[in-house]
Amino acid sequence: MPRSPRSPAPASRRPAHGGDGQVRIIGGRWRNTRLQVPSLDGLRPTSDRVRETLFNWLMPKLPGARVLDLFAGSGALGLEAVSRGAASAQLVERDPALAAALRGVVERLGAVAQVQVAAGDALRWLETAAPLQADIVFMDPPFAAGLWAQVFERLPRHLAADAWLYVEAPAAAAPLPPAGWRLHREGATRDVGYALYVRAAATLRGDLNATPSA
């Protein structure tokens, strides 16, 4: 962006000596592709461990899914989804340099037909973009900005009837989505809580009420 500050990344994931860091796509056709993480204050990519858990949860939904990755950052969530079989992904990133870097990655992967990058504020994008009918939404906003409620309010016009929603938040202050969402899975690290919700209309394989921790 310049982003609003986020909770600091764990020490092992912060760039050394002020340089840029990396995350990797951990599954699918682009497995082990490295994604740059610029040394911007507050930029906090989802860890490999959490992403592996998340994409295990998402396996029934991923094939052919339309994905919306708000607050895309390194692009790790949206690109991982397409790598593992999603049909398309819309990435939204406010920081112009990050958005340009994401476009470069998409071109390098030969994925221009599948992955679109919008440079701009996520709330503004939700208000003005054409309805997307997303099957899966990744929602990992800057923690300090407290944007969850505003995203929840603007999100419905972009959702398929049976959409799934992934939310990251501080472990001690996880937000609850409004009525119409049902918790499917949840987990936590020391600092971060993460949860996968499904719209009430969704049909899942398995027990909707099961909510084990990762």
PDB file of C-alpha atoms in Angstrom:
ATOM      1  CA  MET A   1       0.000   0.000   0.000  1.00  0.00           C
ATOM      2  CA  PRO A   2       1.422   2.208   2.175  1.00  0.00           C
ATOM      3  CA  ARG A   3      -0.620  -0.035   4.417  1.00  0.00           C
ATOM      4  CA  SER A   4      -1.965   0.649   7.840  1.00  0.00           C
ATOM      5  CA  PRO A   5       0.404  -1.134  10.246  1.00  0.00           C
ATOM      6  CA  ARG A   6      -0.182  -4.812  10.781  1.00  0.00           C
ATOM      7  CA  SER A   7       0.856  -7.008  13.643  1.00  0.00           C
ATOM      8  CA  PRO A   8       4.588  -7.759  13.307  1.00  0.00           C
ATOM      9  CA  ALA A   9       5.491 -10.930  11.482  1.00  0.00           C
ATOM     10  CA  PRO A  10       7.225 -13.668  13.485  1.00  0.00           C
ATOM     11  CA  ALA A  11      10.966 -13.127  13.606  1.00  0.00           C
ATOM     12  CA  SER A  12      11.676 -16.133  11.384  1.00  0.00           C
ATOM     13  CA  ARG A  13       9.600 -14.640   8.567  1.00  0.00           C
ATOM     14  CA  ARG A  14      10.872 -11.056   8.649  1.00  0.00           C
ATOM     15  CA  PRO A  15      13.556 -10.088   6.124  1.00  0.00           C
ATOM     16  CA  ALA A  16      17.092 -10.091   7.501  1.00  0.00           C
ATOM     17  CA  HIS A  17      19.145  -6.878   7.526  1.00  0.00           C
ATOM     18  CA  GLY A  18      16.312  -4.850   5.993  1.00  0.00           C
ATOM     19  CA  GLY A  19      16.230  -6.868   2.764  1.00  0.00           C
ATOM     20  CA  ASP A  20      13.242  -8.445   1.063  1.00  0.00           C
ATOM     21  CA  GLY A  21      11.946 -11.864   2.130  1.00  0.00           C
ATOM     22  CA  GLN A  22      10.177 -14.645   0.284  1.00  0.00           C
ATOM     23  CA  VAL A  23       7.287 -17.048   0.632  1.00  0.00           C
ATOM     24  CA  ARG A  24       6.618 -20.001  -1.635  1.00  0.00           C
ATOM     25  CA  ILE A  25       3.612 -21.581  -3.260  1.00  0.00           C
ATOM     26  CA  ILE A  26       3.420 -24.916  -1.478  1.00  0.00           C
ATOM     27  CA  GLY A  27       1.193 -27.051  -3.709  1.00  0.00           C
ATOM     28  CA  GLY A  28      -0.141 -27.608  -7.208  1.00  0.00           C
ATOM     29  CA  ARG A  29       1.285 -26.800 -10.622  1.00  0.00           C
ATOM     30  CA  TRP A  30       3.322 -23.807  -9.375  1.00  0.00           C
ATOM     31  CA  ARG A  31       4.680 -25.613  -6.328  1.00  0.00           C
ATOM     32  CA  ASN A  32       7.870 -24.061  -4.891  1.00  0.00           C
ATOM     33  CA  THR A  33       7.467 -20.842  -6.903  1.00  0.00           C
ATOM     34  CA  ARG A  34       9.003 -18.082  -4.775  1.00  0.00           C
ATOM     35  CA  LEU A  35       7.073 -14.864  -4.144  1.00  0.00           C
ATOM     36  CA  GLN A  36       8.876 -11.748  -2.981  1.00  0.00           C
ATOM     37  CA  VAL A  37       7.815 -10.103   0.286  1.00  0.00           C
ATOM     38  CA  PRO A  38       9.107  -6.504   0.372  1.00  0.00           C
ATOM     39  CA  SER A  39      10.393  -5.231   3.702  1.00  0.00           C
ATOM     40  CA  LEU A  40       7.410  -2.977   4.352  1.00  0.00           C
ATOM     41  CA  ASP A  41       6.366  -2.315   7.918  1.00  0.00           C
ATOM     42  CA  GLY A  42       3.426  -4.522   8.823  1.00  0.00           C
ATOM     43  CA  LEU A  43       3.400  -6.755   5.722  1.00  0.00           C
ATOM     44  CA  ARG A  44       2.615 -10.172   7.187  1.00  0.00           C
ATOM     45  CA  PRO A  45       2.196 -13.084   4.758  1.00  0.00           C
ATOM     46  CA  THR A  46       0.153 -16.081   5.862  1.00  0.00           C
ATOM     47  CA  SER A  47       2.621 -18.726   7.057  1.00  0.00           C
ATOM     48  CA  ASP A  48       3.293 -21.942   5.135  1.00  0.00           C
ATOM     49  CA  ARG A  49       1.844 -23.982   7.989  1.00  0.00           C
ATOM     50  CA  VAL A  50      -1.421 -22.037   8.095  1.00  0.00           C
ATOM     51  CA  ARG A  51      -1.743 -22.065   4.300  1.00  0.00           C
ATOM     52  CA  GLU A  52      -1.232 -25.819   4.188  1.00  0.00           C
ATOM     53  CA  THR A  53      -4.002 -26.256   6.763  1.00  0.00           C
ATOM     54  CA  LEU A  54      -6.292 -23.834   4.928  1.00  0.00           C
ATOM     55  CA  PHE A  55      -5.900 -25.492   1.535  1.00  0.00           C
ATOM     56  CA  ASN A  56      -6.531 -28.916   3.042  1.00  0.00           C
ATOM     57  CA  TRP A  57      -9.842 -27.489   4.284  1.00  0.00           C
ATOM     58  CA  LEU A  58     -10.589 -25.972   0.876  1.00  0.00           C
ATOM     59  CA  MET A  59      -9.947 -29.114  -1.190  1.00  0.00           C
ATOM     60  CA  PRO A  60     -13.656 -29.852  -1.871  1.00  0.00           C
ATOM     61  CA  LYS A  61     -14.272 -26.302  -3.078  1.00  0.00           C
ATOM     62  CA  LEU A  62     -11.150 -25.438  -5.079  1.00  0.00           C
ATOM     63  CA  PRO A  63     -11.629 -27.184  -8.448  1.00  0.00           C
ATOM     64  CA  GLY A  64     -13.017 -24.606 -10.867  1.00  0.00           C
ATOM     65  CA  ALA A  65     -13.586 -21.978  -8.149  1.00  0.00           C
ATOM     66  CA  ARG A  66     -13.623 -18.216  -8.706  1.00  0.00           C
ATOM     67  CA  VAL A  67     -11.411 -16.663  -6.020  1.00  0.00           C
ATOM     68  CA  LEU A  68     -11.269 -13.154  -4.567  1.00  0.00           C
ATOM     69  CA  ASP A  69      -8.086 -12.302  -2.637  1.00  0.00           C
ATOM     70  CA  LEU A  70      -8.585  -8.974  -0.872  1.00  0.00           C
ATOM     71  CA  PHE A  71      -5.502  -7.310   0.681  1.00  0.00           C
ATOM     72  CA  ALA A  72      -3.415  -9.604  -1.532  1.00  0.00           C
ATOM     73  CA  GLY A  73       0.093  -8.577  -0.395  1.00  0.00           C
ATOM     74  CA  SER A  74       2.505 -11.194  -1.766  1.00  0.00           C
ATOM     75  CA  GLY A  75      -0.393 -12.908  -3.553  1.00  0.00           C
ATOM     76  CA  ALA A  76       0.333 -16.174  -1.760  1.00  0.00           C
ATOM     77  CA  LEU A  77      -3.302 -17.061  -1.051  1.00  0.00           C
ATOM     78  CA  GLY A  78      -4.833 -16.243  -4.440  1.00  0.00           C
ATOM     79  CA  LEU A  79      -1.970 -17.712  -6.450  1.00  0.00           C
ATOM     80  CA  GLU A  80      -1.892 -20.854  -4.305  1.00  0.00           C
ATOM     81  CA  ALA A  81      -5.598 -21.321  -4.992  1.00  0.00           C
ATOM     82  CA  VAL A  82      -5.118 -21.176  -8.782  1.00  0.00           C
ATOM     83  CA  SER A  83      -2.041 -23.383  -8.523  1.00  0.00           C
ATOM     84  CA  ARG A  84      -4.221 -26.007  -6.824  1.00  0.00           C
ATOM     85  CA  GLY A  85      -7.083 -25.922  -9.316  1.00  0.00           C
ATOM     86  CA  ALA A  86      -9.167 -22.766  -8.919  1.00  0.00           C
ATOM     87  CA  ALA A  87     -10.370 -21.448 -12.273  1.00  0.00           C
ATOM     88  CA  SER A  88      -9.549 -17.799 -11.655  1.00  0.00           C
ATOM     89  CA  ALA A  89      -8.466 -15.280  -9.036  1.00  0.00           C
ATOM     90  CA  GLN A  90      -9.016 -11.565  -8.581  1.00  0.00           C
ATOM     91  CA  LEU A  91      -6.236 -10.038  -6.460  1.00  0.00           C
ATOM     92  CA  VAL A  92      -6.753  -6.618  -4.880  1.00  0.00           C
ATOM     93  CA  GLU A  93      -3.714  -4.755  -3.524  1.00  0.00           C
ATOM     94  CA  ARG A  94      -3.506  -1.117  -2.508  1.00  0.00           C
ATOM     95  CA  ASP A  95       0.268  -0.635  -2.687  1.00  0.00           C
ATOM     96  CA  PRO A  96       1.171   0.248  -6.323  1.00  0.00           C
ATOM     97  CA  ALA A  97       4.588  -1.397  -6.170  1.00  0.00           C
ATOM     98  CA  LEU A  98       3.169  -4.611  -4.753  1.00  0.00           C
ATOM     99  CA  ALA A  99       0.414  -4.631  -7.362  1.00  0.00           C
ATOM    100  CA  ALA A 100       2.991  -4.158 -10.135  1.00  0.00           C
ATOM    101  CA  ALA A 101       5.096  -6.982  -8.694  1.00  0.00           C
ATOM    102  CA  LEU A 102       2.035  -9.244  -8.623  1.00  0.00           C
ATOM    103  CA  ARG A 103       1.346  -8.511 -12.289  1.00  0.00           C
ATOM    104  CA  GLY A 104       4.936  -9.469 -13.052  1.00  0.00           C
ATOM    105  CA  VAL A 105       4.530 -12.786 -11.229  1.00  0.00           C
ATOM    106  CA  VAL A 106       1.284 -13.506 -13.055  1.00  0.00           C
ATOM    107  CA  GLU A 107       2.965 -12.858 -16.411  1.00  0.00           C
ATOM    108  CA  ARG A 108       5.935 -15.023 -15.462  1.00  0.00           C
ATOM    109  CA  LEU A 109       3.591 -17.883 -14.574  1.00  0.00           C
ATOM    110  CA  GLY A 110       1.701 -17.530 -17.855  1.00  0.00           C
ATOM    111  CA  ALA A 111      -1.509 -16.938 -15.904  1.00  0.00           C
ATOM    112  CA  VAL A 112      -2.755 -13.614 -17.309  1.00  0.00           C
ATOM    113  CA  ALA A 113      -5.973 -15.278 -18.510  1.00  0.00           C
ATOM    114  CA  GLN A 114      -6.699 -16.640 -15.031  1.00  0.00           C
ATOM    115  CA  VAL A 115      -5.393 -14.076 -12.543  1.00  0.00           C
ATOM    116  CA  GLN A 116      -6.322 -10.394 -12.524  1.00  0.00           C
ATOM    117  CA  VAL A 117      -4.633  -7.794 -10.298  1.00  0.00           C
ATOM    118  CA  ALA A 118      -6.453  -4.626  -9.250  1.00  0.00           C
ATOM    119  CA  ALA A 119      -4.337  -1.840  -7.759  1.00  0.00           C
ATOM    120  CA  GLY A 120      -6.493   0.017  -5.276  1.00  0.00           C
ATOM    121  CA  ASP A 121      -8.186   0.166  -1.919  1.00  0.00           C
ATOM    122  CA  ALA A 122     -10.109  -3.034  -1.158  1.00  0.00           C
ATOM    123  CA  LEU A 123     -13.148  -1.261   0.299  1.00  0.00           C
ATOM    124  CA  ARG A 124     -13.388   1.010  -2.721  1.00  0.00           C
ATOM    125  CA  TRP A 125     -12.987  -1.975  -5.040  1.00  0.00           C
ATOM    126  CA  LEU A 126     -15.812  -3.819  -3.278  1.00  0.00           C
ATOM    127  CA  GLU A 127     -18.069  -0.793  -3.762  1.00  0.00           C
ATOM    128  CA  THR A 128     -17.320  -0.081  -7.419  1.00  0.00           C
ATOM    129  CA  ALA A 129     -16.203  -3.271  -9.183  1.00  0.00           C
ATOM    130  CA  ALA A 130     -18.633  -5.361 -11.197  1.00  0.00           C
ATOM    131  CA  PRO A 131     -20.124  -8.202  -9.102  1.00  0.00           C
ATOM    132  CA  LEU A 132     -17.726 -11.128  -9.098  1.00  0.00           C
ATOM    133  CA  GLN A 133     -19.798 -14.066  -7.792  1.00  0.00           C
ATOM    134  CA  ALA A 134     -16.743 -15.406  -5.983  1.00  0.00           C
ATOM    135  CA  ASP A 135     -16.804 -18.973  -4.691  1.00  0.00           C
ATOM    136  CA  ILE A 136     -13.919 -18.414  -2.250  1.00  0.00           C
ATOM    137  CA  VAL A 137     -12.859 -15.156  -0.582  1.00  0.00           C
ATOM    138  CA  PHE A 138      -9.620 -14.567   1.315  1.00  0.00           C
ATOM    139  CA  MET A 139      -9.931 -11.774   3.883  1.00  0.00           C
ATOM    140  CA  ASP A 140      -6.688 -10.877   5.681  1.00  0.00           C
ATOM    141  CA  PRO A 141      -6.717  -7.106   6.190  1.00  0.00           C
ATOM    142  CA  PRO A 142      -4.116  -5.037   8.039  1.00  0.00           C
ATOM    143  CA  PHE A 143      -4.855  -5.892  11.651  1.00  0.00           C
ATOM    144  CA  ALA A 144      -4.419  -2.378  13.055  1.00  0.00           C
ATOM    145  CA  ALA A 145      -6.908  -0.902  10.576  1.00  0.00           C
ATOM    146  CA  GLY A 146      -9.837  -2.935  11.928  1.00  0.00           C
ATOM    147  CA  LEU A 147     -11.510  -3.333   8.537  1.00  0.00           C
ATOM    148  CA  TRP A 148     -13.369  -6.618   9.048  1.00  0.00           C
ATOM    149  CA  ALA A 149     -16.821  -5.111   9.671  1.00  0.00           C
ATOM    150  CA  GLN A 150     -16.508  -2.784   6.675  1.00  0.00           C
ATOM    151  CA  VAL A 151     -15.518  -5.671   4.421  1.00  0.00           C
ATOM    152  CA  PHE A 152     -18.364  -7.851   5.701  1.00  0.00           C
ATOM    153  CA  GLU A 153     -20.792  -5.035   4.869  1.00  0.00           C
ATOM    154  CA  ARG A 154     -19.583  -4.606   1.281  1.00  0.00           C
ATOM    155  CA  LEU A 155     -18.866  -8.229   0.408  1.00  0.00           C
ATOM    156  CA  PRO A 156     -22.287  -9.819  -0.349  1.00  0.00           C
ATOM    157  CA  ARG A 157     -22.684  -8.392  -3.875  1.00  0.00           C
ATOM    158  CA  HIS A 158     -19.499 -10.228  -4.903  1.00  0.00           C
ATOM    159  CA  LEU A 159     -20.428 -13.645  -3.477  1.00  0.00           C
ATOM    160  CA  ALA A 160     -21.815 -16.802  -5.004  1.00  0.00           C
ATOM    161  CA  ALA A 161     -24.762 -18.246  -3.085  1.00  0.00           C
ATOM    162  CA  ASP A 162     -22.579 -21.026  -1.665  1.00  0.00           C
ATOM    163  CA  ALA A 163     -19.380 -19.010  -1.131  1.00  0.00           C
ATOM    164  CA  TRP A 164     -16.713 -19.864   1.421  1.00  0.00           C
ATOM    165  CA  LEU A 165     -14.905 -17.133   3.365  1.00  0.00           C
ATOM    166  CA  TYR A 166     -11.461 -17.342   4.985  1.00  0.00           C
ATOM    167  CA  VAL A 167     -10.688 -14.752   7.686  1.00  0.00           C
ATOM    168  CA  GLU A 168      -7.438 -13.966   9.517  1.00  0.00           C
ATOM    169  CA  ALA A 169      -7.373 -11.740  12.599  1.00  0.00           C
ATOM    170  CA  PRO A 170      -5.489 -11.282  15.872  1.00  0.00           C
ATOM    171  CA  ALA A 171      -5.855 -14.454  17.951  1.00  0.00           C
ATOM    172  CA  ALA A 172      -7.256 -12.527  20.910  1.00  0.00           C
ATOM    173  CA  ALA A 173      -9.815 -10.499  18.932  1.00  0.00           C
ATOM    174  CA  ALA A 174     -11.218 -12.593  16.095  1.00  0.00           C
ATOM    175  CA  PRO A 175     -14.217 -10.889  14.425  1.00  0.00           C
ATOM    176  CA  LEU A 176     -17.463 -12.745  13.792  1.00  0.00           C
ATOM    177  CA  PRO A 177     -19.111 -12.462  10.377  1.00  0.00           C
ATOM    178  CA  PRO A 178     -22.739 -11.333  10.216  1.00  0.00           C
ATOM    179  CA  ALA A 179     -25.742 -13.645  10.142  1.00  0.00           C
ATOM    180  CA  GLY A 180     -25.767 -15.976   7.165  1.00  0.00           C
ATOM    181  CA  TRP A 181     -22.312 -17.453   7.724  1.00  0.00           C
ATOM    182  CA  ARG A 182     -21.552 -20.754   9.445  1.00  0.00           C
ATOM    183  CA  LEU A 183     -18.197 -21.717  10.929  1.00  0.00           C
ATOM    184  CA  HIS A 184     -16.647 -24.710   9.181  1.00  0.00           C
ATOM    185  CA  ARG A 185     -13.095 -24.897  10.552  1.00  0.00           C
ATOM    186  CA  GLU A 186     -10.873 -22.729  12.737  1.00  0.00           C
ATOM    187  CA  GLY A 187      -7.371 -22.691  14.167  1.00  0.00           C
ATOM    188  CA  ALA A 188      -4.816 -20.402  15.766  1.00  0.00           C
ATOM    189  CA  THR A 189      -1.128 -19.726  16.162  1.00  0.00           C
ATOM    190  CA  ARG A 190       0.312 -17.719  19.036  1.00  0.00           C
ATOM    191  CA  ASP A 191      -0.592 -14.411  17.381  1.00  0.00           C
ATOM    192  CA  VAL A 192      -3.117 -15.151  14.636  1.00  0.00           C
ATOM    193  CA  GLY A 193      -6.569 -16.691  14.568  1.00  0.00           C
ATOM    194  CA  TYR A 194      -7.890 -18.065  11.295  1.00  0.00           C
ATOM    195  CA  ALA A 195     -11.292 -19.430  10.373  1.00  0.00           C
ATOM    196  CA  LEU A 196     -13.164 -20.747   7.350  1.00  0.00           C
ATOM    197  CA  TYR A 197     -16.868 -19.921   7.047  1.00  0.00           C
ATOM    198  CA  VAL A 198     -19.518 -21.040   4.572  1.00  0.00           C
ATOM    199  CA  ARG A 199     -22.681 -19.224   3.575  1.00  0.00           C
ATOM    200  CA  ALA A 200     -25.799 -20.785   5.042  1.00  0.00           C
ATOM    201  CA  ALA A 201     -26.899 -21.846   1.548  1.00  0.00           C
ATOM    202  CA  ALA A 202     -23.689 -23.806   0.951  1.00  0.00           C
ATOM    203  CA  THR A 203     -23.737 -27.576   0.528  1.00  0.00           C
ATOM    204  CA  LEU A 204     -20.624 -29.198   1.978  1.00  0.00           C
ATOM    205  CA  ARG A 205     -19.152 -32.655   1.885  1.00  0.00           C
ATOM    206  CA  GLY A 206     -19.099 -33.742   5.481  1.00  0.00           C
ATOM    207  CA  ASP A 207     -20.311 -32.261   8.718  1.00  0.00           C
ATOM    208  CA  LEU A 208     -20.984 -28.515   8.639  1.00  0.00           C
ATOM    209  CA  ASN A 209     -20.886 -28.381  12.395  1.00  0.00           C
ATOM    210  CA  ALA A 210     -17.414 -29.845  12.790  1.00  0.00           C
ATOM    211  CA  THR A 211     -15.005 -27.150  13.977  1.00  0.00           C
ATOM    212  CA  PRO A 212     -11.710 -28.782  15.017  1.00  0.00           C
ATOM    213  CA  SER A 213      -8.642 -26.642  15.550  1.00  0.00           C
ATOM    214  CA  ALA A 214      -5.706 -27.073  13.202  1.00  0.00           C
TER     215      ALA A 214
END
